[in-house]
Structure formats: C-alpha cells, structure tokens
PDB file of C-alpha atoms in Angstrom:
ATOM      1  CA  MET A   1     -13.806 154.301 215.372  1.00  0.00           C
ATOM      2  CA  THR A   2     -13.239 154.991 211.682  1.00  0.00           C
ATOM      3  CA  GLU A   3     -15.921 153.638 209.375  1.00  0.00           C
ATOM      4  CA  ALA A   4     -14.853 151.005 206.865  1.00  0.00           C
ATOM      5  CA  PRO A   5     -14.301 152.256 203.307  1.00  0.00           C
ATOM      6  CA  ASP A   6     -17.475 152.957 201.385  1.00  0.00           C
ATOM      7  CA  LEU A   7     -18.904 150.089 199.382  1.00  0.00           C
ATOM      8  CA  ASP A   8     -19.369 151.034 195.771  1.00  0.00           C
ATOM      9  CA  TYR A   9     -22.696 150.345 194.066  1.00  0.00           C
ATOM     10  CA  LYS A  10     -21.631 146.968 192.633  1.00  0.00           C
ATOM     11  CA  GLN A  11     -20.440 145.744 196.016  1.00  0.00           C
ATOM     12  CA  PHE A  12     -23.626 146.950 197.666  1.00  0.00           C
ATOM     13  CA  LYS A  13     -25.726 144.996 195.154  1.00  0.00           C
ATOM     14  CA  ARG A  14     -23.737 141.816 195.818  1.00  0.00           C
ATOM     15  CA  LYS A  15     -24.182 142.234 199.578  1.00  0.00           C
ATOM     16  CA  VAL A  16     -27.928 142.797 199.189  1.00  0.00           C
ATOM     17  CA  LEU A  17     -28.258 139.705 196.988  1.00  0.00           C
ATOM     18  CA  THR A  18     -26.543 137.578 199.637  1.00  0.00           C
ATOM     19  CA  LEU A  19     -28.594 139.037 202.488  1.00  0.00           C
ATOM     20  CA  THR A  20     -32.050 139.191 200.932  1.00  0.00           C
ATOM     21  CA  GLY A  21     -31.970 137.236 197.670  1.00  0.00           C
ATOM     22  CA  LEU A  22     -33.010 140.418 195.852  1.00  0.00           C
ATOM     23  CA  ASP A  23     -31.042 140.946 192.631  1.00  0.00           C
ATOM     24  CA  LEU A  24     -30.784 144.691 192.015  1.00  0.00           C
ATOM     25  CA  ASP A  25     -29.140 144.074 188.637  1.00  0.00           C
ATOM     26  CA  VAL A  26     -32.541 143.364 187.089  1.00  0.00           C
ATOM     27  CA  TYR A  27     -33.595 146.983 187.691  1.00  0.00           C
ATOM     28  CA  LYS A  28     -32.541 149.946 185.570  1.00  0.00           C
ATOM     29  CA  GLN A  29     -29.289 151.152 187.139  1.00  0.00           C
ATOM     30  CA  ASN A  30     -29.784 154.933 187.017  1.00  0.00           C
ATOM     31  CA  GLN A  31     -33.322 154.666 188.342  1.00  0.00           C
ATOM     32  CA  MET A  32     -32.402 152.214 191.078  1.00  0.00           C
ATOM     33  CA  GLU A  33     -29.318 154.106 192.203  1.00  0.00           C
ATOM     34  CA  ARG A  34     -31.383 157.284 192.450  1.00  0.00           C
ATOM     35  CA  ARG A  35     -33.959 155.493 194.589  1.00  0.00           C
ATOM     36  CA  LEU A  36     -31.233 154.076 196.825  1.00  0.00           C
ATOM     37  CA  ARG A  37     -29.580 157.438 197.355  1.00  0.00           C
ATOM     38  CA  TYR A  38     -32.932 158.785 198.482  1.00  0.00           C
ATOM     39  CA  LEU A  39     -33.007 156.021 201.103  1.00  0.00           C
ATOM     40  CA  LEU A  40     -29.491 156.907 202.237  1.00  0.00           C
ATOM     41  CA  GLU A  41     -30.536 160.532 202.742  1.00  0.00           C
ATOM     42  CA  ARG A  42     -33.718 159.575 204.556  1.00  0.00           C
ATOM     43  CA  HIS A  43     -31.769 157.402 206.996  1.00  0.00           C
ATOM     44  CA  HIS A  44     -28.931 159.932 207.341  1.00  0.00           C
ATOM     45  CA  CYS A  45     -26.372 157.476 205.967  1.00  0.00           C
ATOM     46  CA  GLN A  46     -23.233 158.879 204.375  1.00  0.00           C
ATOM     47  CA  SER A  47     -22.382 155.741 202.416  1.00  0.00           C
ATOM     48  CA  PHE A  48     -23.750 152.525 200.976  1.00  0.00           C
ATOM     49  CA  HIS A  49     -21.627 150.748 203.562  1.00  0.00           C
ATOM     50  CA  SER A  50     -23.348 152.385 206.527  1.00  0.00           C
ATOM     51  CA  TYR A  51     -26.789 151.842 205.018  1.00  0.00           C
ATOM     52  CA  PHE A  52     -26.056 148.178 204.367  1.00  0.00           C
ATOM     53  CA  LYS A  53     -24.956 147.752 207.973  1.00  0.00           C
ATOM     54  CA  MET A  54     -28.290 149.242 209.034  1.00  0.00           C
ATOM     55  CA  ILE A  55     -30.454 146.886 206.956  1.00  0.00           C
ATOM     56  CA  GLU A  56     -28.248 143.961 207.918  1.00  0.00           C
ATOM     57  CA  ALA A  57     -28.676 144.631 211.655  1.00  0.00           C
ATOM     58  CA  ASP A  58     -32.335 145.715 211.807  1.00  0.00           C
ATOM     59  CA  PRO A  59     -35.054 143.412 210.358  1.00  0.00           C
ATOM     60  CA  GLU A  60     -37.641 146.213 210.333  1.00  0.00           C
ATOM     61  CA  THR A  61     -35.387 148.550 208.341  1.00  0.00           C
ATOM     62  CA  ARG A  62     -34.552 145.656 206.029  1.00  0.00           C
ATOM     63  CA  GLN A  63     -38.245 144.997 205.435  1.00  0.00           C
ATOM     64  CA  SER A  64     -38.860 148.692 204.708  1.00  0.00           C
ATOM     65  CA  PHE A  65     -35.995 148.561 202.223  1.00  0.00           C
ATOM     66  CA  MET A  66     -37.541 145.508 200.520  1.00  0.00           C
ATOM     67  CA  ASP A  67     -40.966 147.162 200.388  1.00  0.00           C
ATOM     68  CA  TYR A  68     -39.510 150.283 198.815  1.00  0.00           C
ATOM     69  CA  ILE A  69     -37.375 148.475 196.254  1.00  0.00           C
ATOM     70  CA  THR A  70     -40.002 145.963 195.171  1.00  0.00           C
ATOM     71  CA  ILE A  71     -42.561 148.747 194.581  1.00  0.00           C
ATOM     72  CA  ASN A  72     -45.346 147.549 196.869  1.00  0.00           C
ATOM     73  CA  VAL A  73     -47.967 150.017 195.685  1.00  0.00           C
ATOM     74  CA  SER A  74     -51.433 149.018 194.538  1.00  0.00           C
ATOM     75  CA  GLU A  75     -55.140 149.725 194.904  1.00  0.00           C
ATOM     76  CA  PHE A  76     -58.429 148.091 194.002  1.00  0.00           C
ATOM     77  CA  PHE A  77     -59.404 148.409 190.334  1.00  0.00           C
ATOM     78  CA  ARG A  78     -56.327 150.513 189.551  1.00  0.00           C
ATOM     79  CA  ASN A  79     -56.965 152.391 186.282  1.00  0.00           C
ATOM     80  CA  PRO A  80     -60.733 151.704 186.352  1.00  0.00           C
ATOM     81  CA  GLU A  81     -61.183 152.236 182.616  1.00  0.00           C
ATOM     82  CA  TYR A  82     -58.942 149.256 181.863  1.00  0.00           C
ATOM     83  CA  PHE A  83     -60.636 147.110 184.487  1.00  0.00           C
ATOM     84  CA  GLU A  84     -63.850 148.027 182.672  1.00  0.00           C
ATOM     85  CA  THR A  85     -62.374 146.514 179.508  1.00  0.00           C
ATOM     86  CA  LEU A  86     -61.329 143.478 181.509  1.00  0.00           C
ATOM     87  CA  GLY A  87     -64.807 143.017 182.936  1.00  0.00           C
ATOM     88  CA  THR A  88     -66.829 143.724 179.788  1.00  0.00           C
ATOM     89  CA  VAL A  89     -64.622 142.328 177.017  1.00  0.00           C
ATOM     90  CA  ILE A  90     -61.699 140.134 178.075  1.00  0.00           C
ATOM     91  CA  LEU A  91     -63.200 138.027 180.874  1.00  0.00           C
ATOM     92  CA  PRO A  92     -66.543 137.421 179.088  1.00  0.00           C
ATOM     93  CA  GLU A  93     -64.592 136.196 176.050  1.00  0.00           C
ATOM     94  CA  LEU A  94     -62.529 133.826 178.175  1.00  0.00           C
ATOM     95  CA  LEU A  95     -65.604 132.588 180.046  1.00  0.00           C
ATOM     96  CA  LYS A  96     -67.326 131.714 176.767  1.00  0.00           C
ATOM     97  CA  ARG A  97     -64.457 129.349 176.001  1.00  0.00           C
ATOM     98  CA  LYS A  98     -63.975 127.853 179.459  1.00  0.00           C
ATOM     99  CA  ARG A  99     -66.360 127.317 182.336  1.00  0.00           C
ATOM    100  CA  VAL A 100     -63.720 128.012 184.984  1.00  0.00           C
ATOM    101  CA  LEU A 101     -60.610 130.155 184.626  1.00  0.00           C
ATOM    102  CA  ARG A 102     -57.077 129.939 185.940  1.00  0.00           C
ATOM    103  CA  ILE A 103     -55.688 133.438 186.539  1.00  0.00           C
ATOM    104  CA  TRP A 104     -52.314 134.620 187.796  1.00  0.00           C
ATOM    105  CA  SER A 105     -51.884 137.959 189.584  1.00  0.00           C
ATOM    106  CA  ALA A 106     -48.098 138.345 189.426  1.00  0.00           C
ATOM    107  CA  ALA A 107     -46.357 140.780 191.792  1.00  0.00           C
ATOM    108  CA  CYS A 108     -49.681 141.197 193.577  1.00  0.00           C
ATOM    109  CA  SER A 109     -48.366 143.496 196.327  1.00  0.00           C
ATOM    110  CA  TYR A 110     -50.868 143.632 199.215  1.00  0.00           C
ATOM    111  CA  GLY A 111     -53.632 141.778 197.380  1.00  0.00           C
ATOM    112  CA  GLN A 112     -55.864 144.538 196.052  1.00  0.00           C
ATOM    113  CA  GLU A 113     -55.360 143.328 192.482  1.00  0.00           C
ATOM    114  CA  PRO A 114     -56.213 139.625 192.915  1.00  0.00           C
ATOM    115  CA  TYR A 115     -59.235 140.514 195.026  1.00  0.00           C
ATOM    116  CA  SER A 116     -60.378 142.934 192.299  1.00  0.00           C
ATOM    117  CA  LEU A 117     -60.161 139.999 189.898  1.00  0.00           C
ATOM    118  CA  ALA A 118     -62.075 137.796 192.328  1.00  0.00           C
ATOM    119  CA  ILE A 119     -64.863 140.379 192.529  1.00  0.00           C
ATOM    120  CA  LEU A 120     -65.176 140.576 188.741  1.00  0.00           C
ATOM    121  CA  LEU A 121     -65.219 136.794 188.335  1.00  0.00           C
ATOM    122  CA  SER A 122     -67.749 136.337 191.119  1.00  0.00           C
ATOM    123  CA  GLU A 123     -70.060 138.847 189.465  1.00  0.00           C
ATOM    124  CA  LEU A 124     -69.606 137.542 185.923  1.00  0.00           C
ATOM    125  CA  ALA A 125     -69.639 133.823 186.650  1.00  0.00           C
ATOM    126  CA  PRO A 126     -70.918 133.080 190.145  1.00  0.00           C
ATOM    127  CA  PHE A 127     -70.948 129.550 191.538  1.00  0.00           C
ATOM    128  CA  ARG A 128     -67.961 128.543 189.431  1.00  0.00           C
ATOM    129  CA  VAL A 129     -64.728 127.493 191.130  1.00  0.00           C
ATOM    130  CA  HIS A 130     -62.168 129.797 189.532  1.00  0.00           C
ATOM    131  CA  THR A 131     -58.533 129.818 190.625  1.00  0.00           C
ATOM    132  CA  ILE A 132     -56.514 132.995 191.172  1.00  0.00           C
ATOM    133  CA  ILE A 133     -52.818 132.517 191.908  1.00  0.00           C
ATOM    134  CA  ALA A 134     -51.568 135.571 193.820  1.00  0.00           C
ATOM    135  CA  THR A 135     -47.775 135.838 193.992  1.00  0.00           C
ATOM    136  CA  ASP A 136     -45.184 138.334 195.148  1.00  0.00           C
ATOM    137  CA  ILE A 137     -41.509 138.310 196.086  1.00  0.00           C
ATOM    138  CA  ASP A 138     -42.203 139.996 199.426  1.00  0.00           C
ATOM    139  CA  ALA A 139     -43.365 137.795 202.315  1.00  0.00           C
ATOM    140  CA  ARG A 140     -45.042 140.627 204.235  1.00  0.00           C
ATOM    141  CA  SER A 141     -47.121 141.567 201.189  1.00  0.00           C
ATOM    142  CA  LEU A 142     -48.332 137.981 200.974  1.00  0.00           C
ATOM    143  CA  GLU A 143     -49.327 137.968 204.632  1.00  0.00           C
ATOM    144  CA  ASN A 144     -51.377 141.117 204.016  1.00  0.00           C
ATOM    145  CA  THR A 145     -52.987 139.437 201.026  1.00  0.00           C
ATOM    146  CA  LYS A 146     -53.971 136.445 203.146  1.00  0.00           C
ATOM    147  CA  ALA A 147     -55.393 138.733 205.849  1.00  0.00           C
ATOM    148  CA  GLY A 148     -57.505 140.606 203.286  1.00  0.00           C
ATOM    149  CA  GLN A 149     -57.890 143.743 205.398  1.00  0.00           C
ATOM    150  CA  TYR A 150     -57.750 147.224 203.860  1.00  0.00           C
ATOM    151  CA  SER A 151     -58.105 150.899 204.680  1.00  0.00           C
ATOM    152  CA  GLU A 152     -60.654 153.373 203.362  1.00  0.00           C
ATOM    153  CA  LEU A 153     -57.974 154.788 201.034  1.00  0.00           C
ATOM    154  CA  ASP A 154     -57.304 151.317 199.604  1.00  0.00           C
ATOM    155  CA  VAL A 155     -60.949 150.866 198.599  1.00  0.00           C
ATOM    156  CA  LYS A 156     -61.493 154.330 197.116  1.00  0.00           C
ATOM    157  CA  ASN A 157     -62.188 152.864 193.647  1.00  0.00           C
ATOM    158  CA  VAL A 158     -64.669 150.297 194.962  1.00  0.00           C
ATOM    159  CA  SER A 159     -68.329 151.214 194.496  1.00  0.00           C
ATOM    160  CA  ALA A 160     -70.655 151.443 197.478  1.00  0.00           C
ATOM    161  CA  GLU A 161     -72.569 148.442 196.145  1.00  0.00           C
ATOM    162  CA  ARG A 162     -69.426 146.319 195.975  1.00  0.00           C
ATOM    163  CA  LEU A 163     -68.261 147.491 199.385  1.00  0.00           C
ATOM    164  CA  SER A 164     -71.563 146.358 200.842  1.00  0.00           C
ATOM    165  CA  ARG A 165     -71.532 143.040 199.017  1.00  0.00           C
ATOM    166  CA  TRP A 166     -67.898 141.956 199.262  1.00  0.00           C
ATOM    167  CA  PHE A 167     -66.488 143.616 202.393  1.00  0.00           C
ATOM    168  CA  THR A 168     -67.192 143.770 206.095  1.00  0.00           C
ATOM    169  CA  GLN A 169     -66.445 147.190 207.582  1.00  0.00           C
ATOM    170  CA  ALA A 170     -65.457 147.760 211.202  1.00  0.00           C
ATOM    171  CA  ASP A 171     -63.493 150.612 212.801  1.00  0.00           C
ATOM    172  CA  GLY A 172     -62.269 151.922 209.450  1.00  0.00           C
ATOM    173  CA  THR A 173     -61.014 148.509 208.272  1.00  0.00           C
ATOM    174  CA  TYR A 174     -62.569 146.747 205.288  1.00  0.00           C
ATOM    175  CA  THR A 175     -62.237 142.949 205.372  1.00  0.00           C
ATOM    176  CA  ILE A 176     -62.642 140.828 202.250  1.00  0.00           C
ATOM    177  CA  ASP A 177     -65.486 138.312 202.145  1.00  0.00           C
ATOM    178  CA  ASP A 178     -64.370 134.714 202.714  1.00  0.00           C
ATOM    179  CA  ARG A 179     -65.919 133.707 199.392  1.00  0.00           C
ATOM    180  CA  LEU A 180     -63.319 135.837 197.598  1.00  0.00           C
ATOM    181  CA  ARG A 181     -60.499 134.785 199.886  1.00  0.00           C
ATOM    182  CA  SER A 182     -61.185 131.117 199.082  1.00  0.00           C
ATOM    183  CA  MET A 183     -60.525 131.788 195.389  1.00  0.00           C
ATOM    184  CA  LEU A 184     -56.905 132.806 196.017  1.00  0.00           C
ATOM    185  CA  THR A 185     -53.819 130.633 196.190  1.00  0.00           C
ATOM    186  CA  VAL A 186     -51.159 132.870 197.762  1.00  0.00           C
ATOM    187  CA  GLU A 187     -47.510 132.009 197.096  1.00  0.00           C
ATOM    188  CA  ARG A 188     -44.077 133.605 197.127  1.00  0.00           C
ATOM    189  CA  HIS A 189     -42.606 133.916 193.631  1.00  0.00           C
ATOM    190  CA  ASP A 190     -39.577 135.627 192.116  1.00  0.00           C
ATOM    191  CA  LEU A 191     -40.430 136.607 188.548  1.00  0.00           C
ATOM    192  CA  LEU A 192     -36.804 136.376 187.427  1.00  0.00           C
ATOM    193  CA  LYS A 193     -35.785 133.156 189.171  1.00  0.00           C
ATOM    194  CA  ASP A 194     -38.708 130.837 189.798  1.00  0.00           C
ATOM    195  CA  PRO A 195     -40.637 128.615 187.346  1.00  0.00           C
ATOM    196  CA  TYR A 196     -43.858 130.109 186.047  1.00  0.00           C
ATOM    197  CA  PRO A 197     -47.260 128.454 186.566  1.00  0.00           C
ATOM    198  CA  ALA A 198     -48.670 126.720 183.489  1.00  0.00           C
ATOM    199  CA  ASN A 199     -51.992 126.735 181.645  1.00  0.00           C
ATOM    200  CA  ILE A 200     -52.943 130.265 182.644  1.00  0.00           C
ATOM    201  CA  ASP A 201     -55.906 131.965 180.967  1.00  0.00           C
ATOM    202  CA  LEU A 202     -55.109 135.494 182.157  1.00  0.00           C
ATOM    203  CA  ILE A 203     -51.940 136.983 183.643  1.00  0.00           C
ATOM    204  CA  VAL A 204     -52.186 140.352 185.361  1.00  0.00           C
ATOM    205  CA  CYS A 205     -48.725 141.835 185.868  1.00  0.00           C
ATOM    206  CA  ARG A 206     -48.926 145.596 186.195  1.00  0.00           C
ATOM    207  CA  ASN A 207     -46.438 148.383 186.914  1.00  0.00           C
ATOM    208  CA  VAL A 208     -43.526 146.017 187.483  1.00  0.00           C
ATOM    209  CA  ALA A 209     -41.701 145.685 184.162  1.00  0.00           C
ATOM    210  CA  ILE A 210     -41.172 149.445 183.869  1.00  0.00           C
ATOM    211  CA  TYR A 211     -38.460 149.179 186.531  1.00  0.00           C
ATOM    212  CA  PHE A 212     -36.645 146.251 184.885  1.00  0.00           C
ATOM    213  CA  THR A 213     -33.728 146.266 182.468  1.00  0.00           C
ATOM    214  CA  ASP A 214     -34.446 145.371 178.844  1.00  0.00           C
ATOM    215  CA  GLU A 215     -32.900 141.930 179.386  1.00  0.00           C
ATOM    216  CA  ALA A 216     -35.085 141.285 182.426  1.00  0.00           C
ATOM    217  CA  LYS A 217     -38.191 142.427 180.517  1.00  0.00           C
ATOM    218  CA  LYS A 218     -37.344 140.045 177.689  1.00  0.00           C
ATOM    219  CA  HIS A 219     -37.189 137.127 180.129  1.00  0.00           C
ATOM    220  CA  LEU A 220     -40.399 138.245 181.832  1.00  0.00           C
ATOM    221  CA  PHE A 221     -42.562 138.572 178.741  1.00  0.00           C
ATOM    222  CA  LYS A 222     -41.208 135.446 177.040  1.00  0.00           C
ATOM    223  CA  SER A 223     -41.897 133.398 180.174  1.00  0.00           C
ATOM    224  CA  MET A 224     -45.390 134.830 180.513  1.00  0.00           C
ATOM    225  CA  TYR A 225     -46.163 134.049 176.889  1.00  0.00           C
ATOM    226  CA  GLN A 226     -45.162 130.436 177.541  1.00  0.00           C
ATOM    227  CA  SER A 227     -47.263 130.370 180.709  1.00  0.00           C
ATOM    228  CA  LEU A 228     -50.466 131.335 178.883  1.00  0.00           C
ATOM    229  CA  VAL A 229     -52.772 128.956 177.071  1.00  0.00           C
ATOM    230  CA  PRO A 230     -53.450 129.783 173.407  1.00  0.00           C
ATOM    231  CA  GLY A 231     -56.076 132.515 173.442  1.00  0.00           C
ATOM    232  CA  GLY A 232     -54.985 133.703 176.895  1.00  0.00           C
ATOM    233  CA  TYR A 233     -54.202 137.314 177.776  1.00  0.00           C
ATOM    234  CA  LEU A 234     -51.550 139.350 179.547  1.00  0.00           C
ATOM    235  CA  PHE A 235     -52.770 142.582 181.201  1.00  0.00           C
ATOM    236  CA  VAL A 236     -49.981 145.124 181.866  1.00  0.00           C
ATOM    237  CA  GLY A 237     -49.756 148.475 183.664  1.00  0.00           C
ATOM    238  CA  GLY A 238     -51.003 151.848 182.512  1.00  0.00           C
ATOM    239  CA  THR A 239     -47.573 153.116 181.423  1.00  0.00           C
ATOM    240  CA  GLU A 240     -46.259 149.795 180.100  1.00  0.00           C
ATOM    241  CA  ARG A 241     -46.021 148.609 176.527  1.00  0.00           C
ATOM    242  CA  ILE A 242     -44.315 145.483 175.186  1.00  0.00           C
ATOM    243  CA  GLN A 243     -41.770 146.560 172.601  1.00  0.00           C
ATOM    244  CA  ASN A 244     -41.639 144.157 169.649  1.00  0.00           C
ATOM    245  CA  ALA A 245     -44.509 142.143 171.106  1.00  0.00           C
ATOM    246  CA  ALA A 246     -44.805 140.104 167.915  1.00  0.00           C
ATOM    247  CA  SER A 247     -41.229 138.852 168.315  1.00  0.00           C
ATOM    248  CA  VAL A 248     -42.298 137.285 171.619  1.00  0.00           C
ATOM    249  CA  GLY A 249     -45.450 135.868 170.033  1.00  0.00           C
ATOM    250  CA  PHE A 250     -48.033 138.273 171.439  1.00  0.00           C
ATOM    251  CA  VAL A 251     -50.723 140.053 169.469  1.00  0.00           C
ATOM    252  CA  SER A 252     -51.799 143.444 170.816  1.00  0.00           C
ATOM    253  CA  HIS A 253     -55.527 143.285 171.504  1.00  0.00           C
ATOM    254  CA  HIS A 254     -57.047 146.186 173.437  1.00  0.00           C
ATOM    255  CA  THR A 255     -54.875 148.835 175.078  1.00  0.00           C
ATOM    256  CA  LEU A 256     -52.718 147.153 177.766  1.00  0.00           C
ATOM    257  CA  PHE A 257     -53.914 143.668 176.760  1.00  0.00           C
ATOM    258  CA  TYR A 258     -51.727 141.240 174.818  1.00  0.00           C
ATOM    259  CA  GLN A 259     -53.005 137.894 173.576  1.00  0.00           C
ATOM    260  CA  HIS A 260     -51.258 134.585 173.084  1.00  0.00           C
ATOM    261  CA  PRO A 261     -52.947 133.850 169.742  1.00  0.00           C
ATOM    262  CA  PHE A 262     -54.479 130.484 168.902  1.00  0.00           C
ATOM    263  CA  GLN A 263     -52.105 130.441 165.954  1.00  0.00           C
ATOM    264  CA  SER A 264     -48.614 131.755 166.623  1.00  0.00           C
ATOM    265  CA  VAL A 265     -47.400 134.879 164.866  1.00  0.00           C
ATOM    266  CA  THR A 266     -44.606 132.803 163.314  1.00  0.00           C
ATOM    267  CA  GLU A 267     -47.090 130.304 161.872  1.00  0.00           C
ATOM    268  CA  GLU A 268     -49.218 133.096 160.431  1.00  0.00           C
ATOM    269  CA  ARG A 269     -46.226 134.461 158.525  1.00  0.00           C
ATOM    270  CA  THR A 270     -45.390 131.152 156.873  1.00  0.00           C
TER     271      THR A 270
END
C-alpha cells in the first residue's frame, strides 16, 4: 500500500498540537526541525507523516517524543558554583526579609532541581514551612518528581554528607527524605499557556528559554517578572541571559540572577 503524501513541517506541527497539546511553534524552527529529523532517522522513518503515525499509534513512542522535545534533562545542584551563590547570597537575603519563602521551580523535569532547593532551604532555615511549587509540562516527569527516587548518576553533585542526611539508599536507588518531599507542591503547567503562580519570592527556570523563539521568551520573562514579589529573584540557566532585561523590569544582580526591584526600573528613570 502506498504511503500517504509526506506531511510538511507546518502540517506536522499542527498534528502534534492536536494530539499532545505541545506547540512546536514556540521553539526555534531550525533547531527544532534538526532535532525532529534526528528522531526520524533514529526510528527509520522516511517522512514526518510516517513518524507522526508512529507517535499517534504508540503511547510509549509518543512519551519518548515528548521527553525529547521538552528537554527533560536535569541533575542535583546543576552548575554548583551558581547554587553556591544561591545558598550563600540570594536565599539568605530573602530569608532576612521573610520568615518563610514561596519558590517556584518551573520546568522542573524529574525533580532534581526542586529537591536541591528543598535541601538548601532546610539547611538554611530549618523548622520553617517553606513552599516549593514544582511544575512541568510532562506528566511522567511529575510522577518521577513525586516518587523522589534517583540513580547514582543523578546525585553525582550531592555531597556525601547530604546524601547521608537527605536520602535513603537501597540497591543503587537514592530516595528523597519525606521531610523534603512534603515541601513540594507538584503540578502540571505549560509555561506558554497557563496562568503563573503569584507572590513568588524566587523562580528557578533553567535551560528552557534557550530553545524558545524570541516572542516566546518575551512572554516567559514578562510573565515571570509579574509573578515575582518586589525584591524577588529569577534564576536562569548557565547559558541563558535575558536580553534587554531592563525593558521587562528586571535588574541584573549576580550572574544568572535577575531581581524584580523594590522600585521599578521605569520609576527610577522618572
């Protein structure tokens, strides 16, 4: 039987949006198309049409596609030098102003990031009931976050002292302590469609915006600015910078940290 005519890239994106709710238009086209063609080769598909039929028919292949596209890659204390700044400068400053903090780990992948935040907060301000909102677009990632179980490779940046204090190890699996798990509120969230949580003291959104179009980035950073309380911070990824941060309202603080100032940039200029 002759295969139906190949779907072009635009048609493929529309089909994916209908099937999964994932809008590929928010990603840089050249970069995304290159990533997709790699998937076609890996699955021995000659066309977007045949690959779409595969992800449409097979839930496991569809989930692998979603994992690959939504960049589910993370680790504990990723870029340790910047987590050092977070733990020695940013969080202590915030904790001087407020007894308990409300933190959002956006696009949290499998949960290593929000649990890293929970460890820092528990060490800096124990016995306080902090809230960490852990969100991602991918349901399987959120299930992994709730389970709180990780491999030896996942915890490579965790010190032996912290492993002993905050994890239970059995048969090569490291399970997060229930005290940290209780700090997390785990929810599905689409950064480009859903409302943002309010009154956030710190947003950690790392290694996500680099894949977005300029228009999508503009929406992302403007919405995050509005989500933060005055004096709150946004912590971005190691290769990310906010172009024209002042036009959004942010003030660059330390490397990779942007602050919603107590007085807006616009007010300061008047």
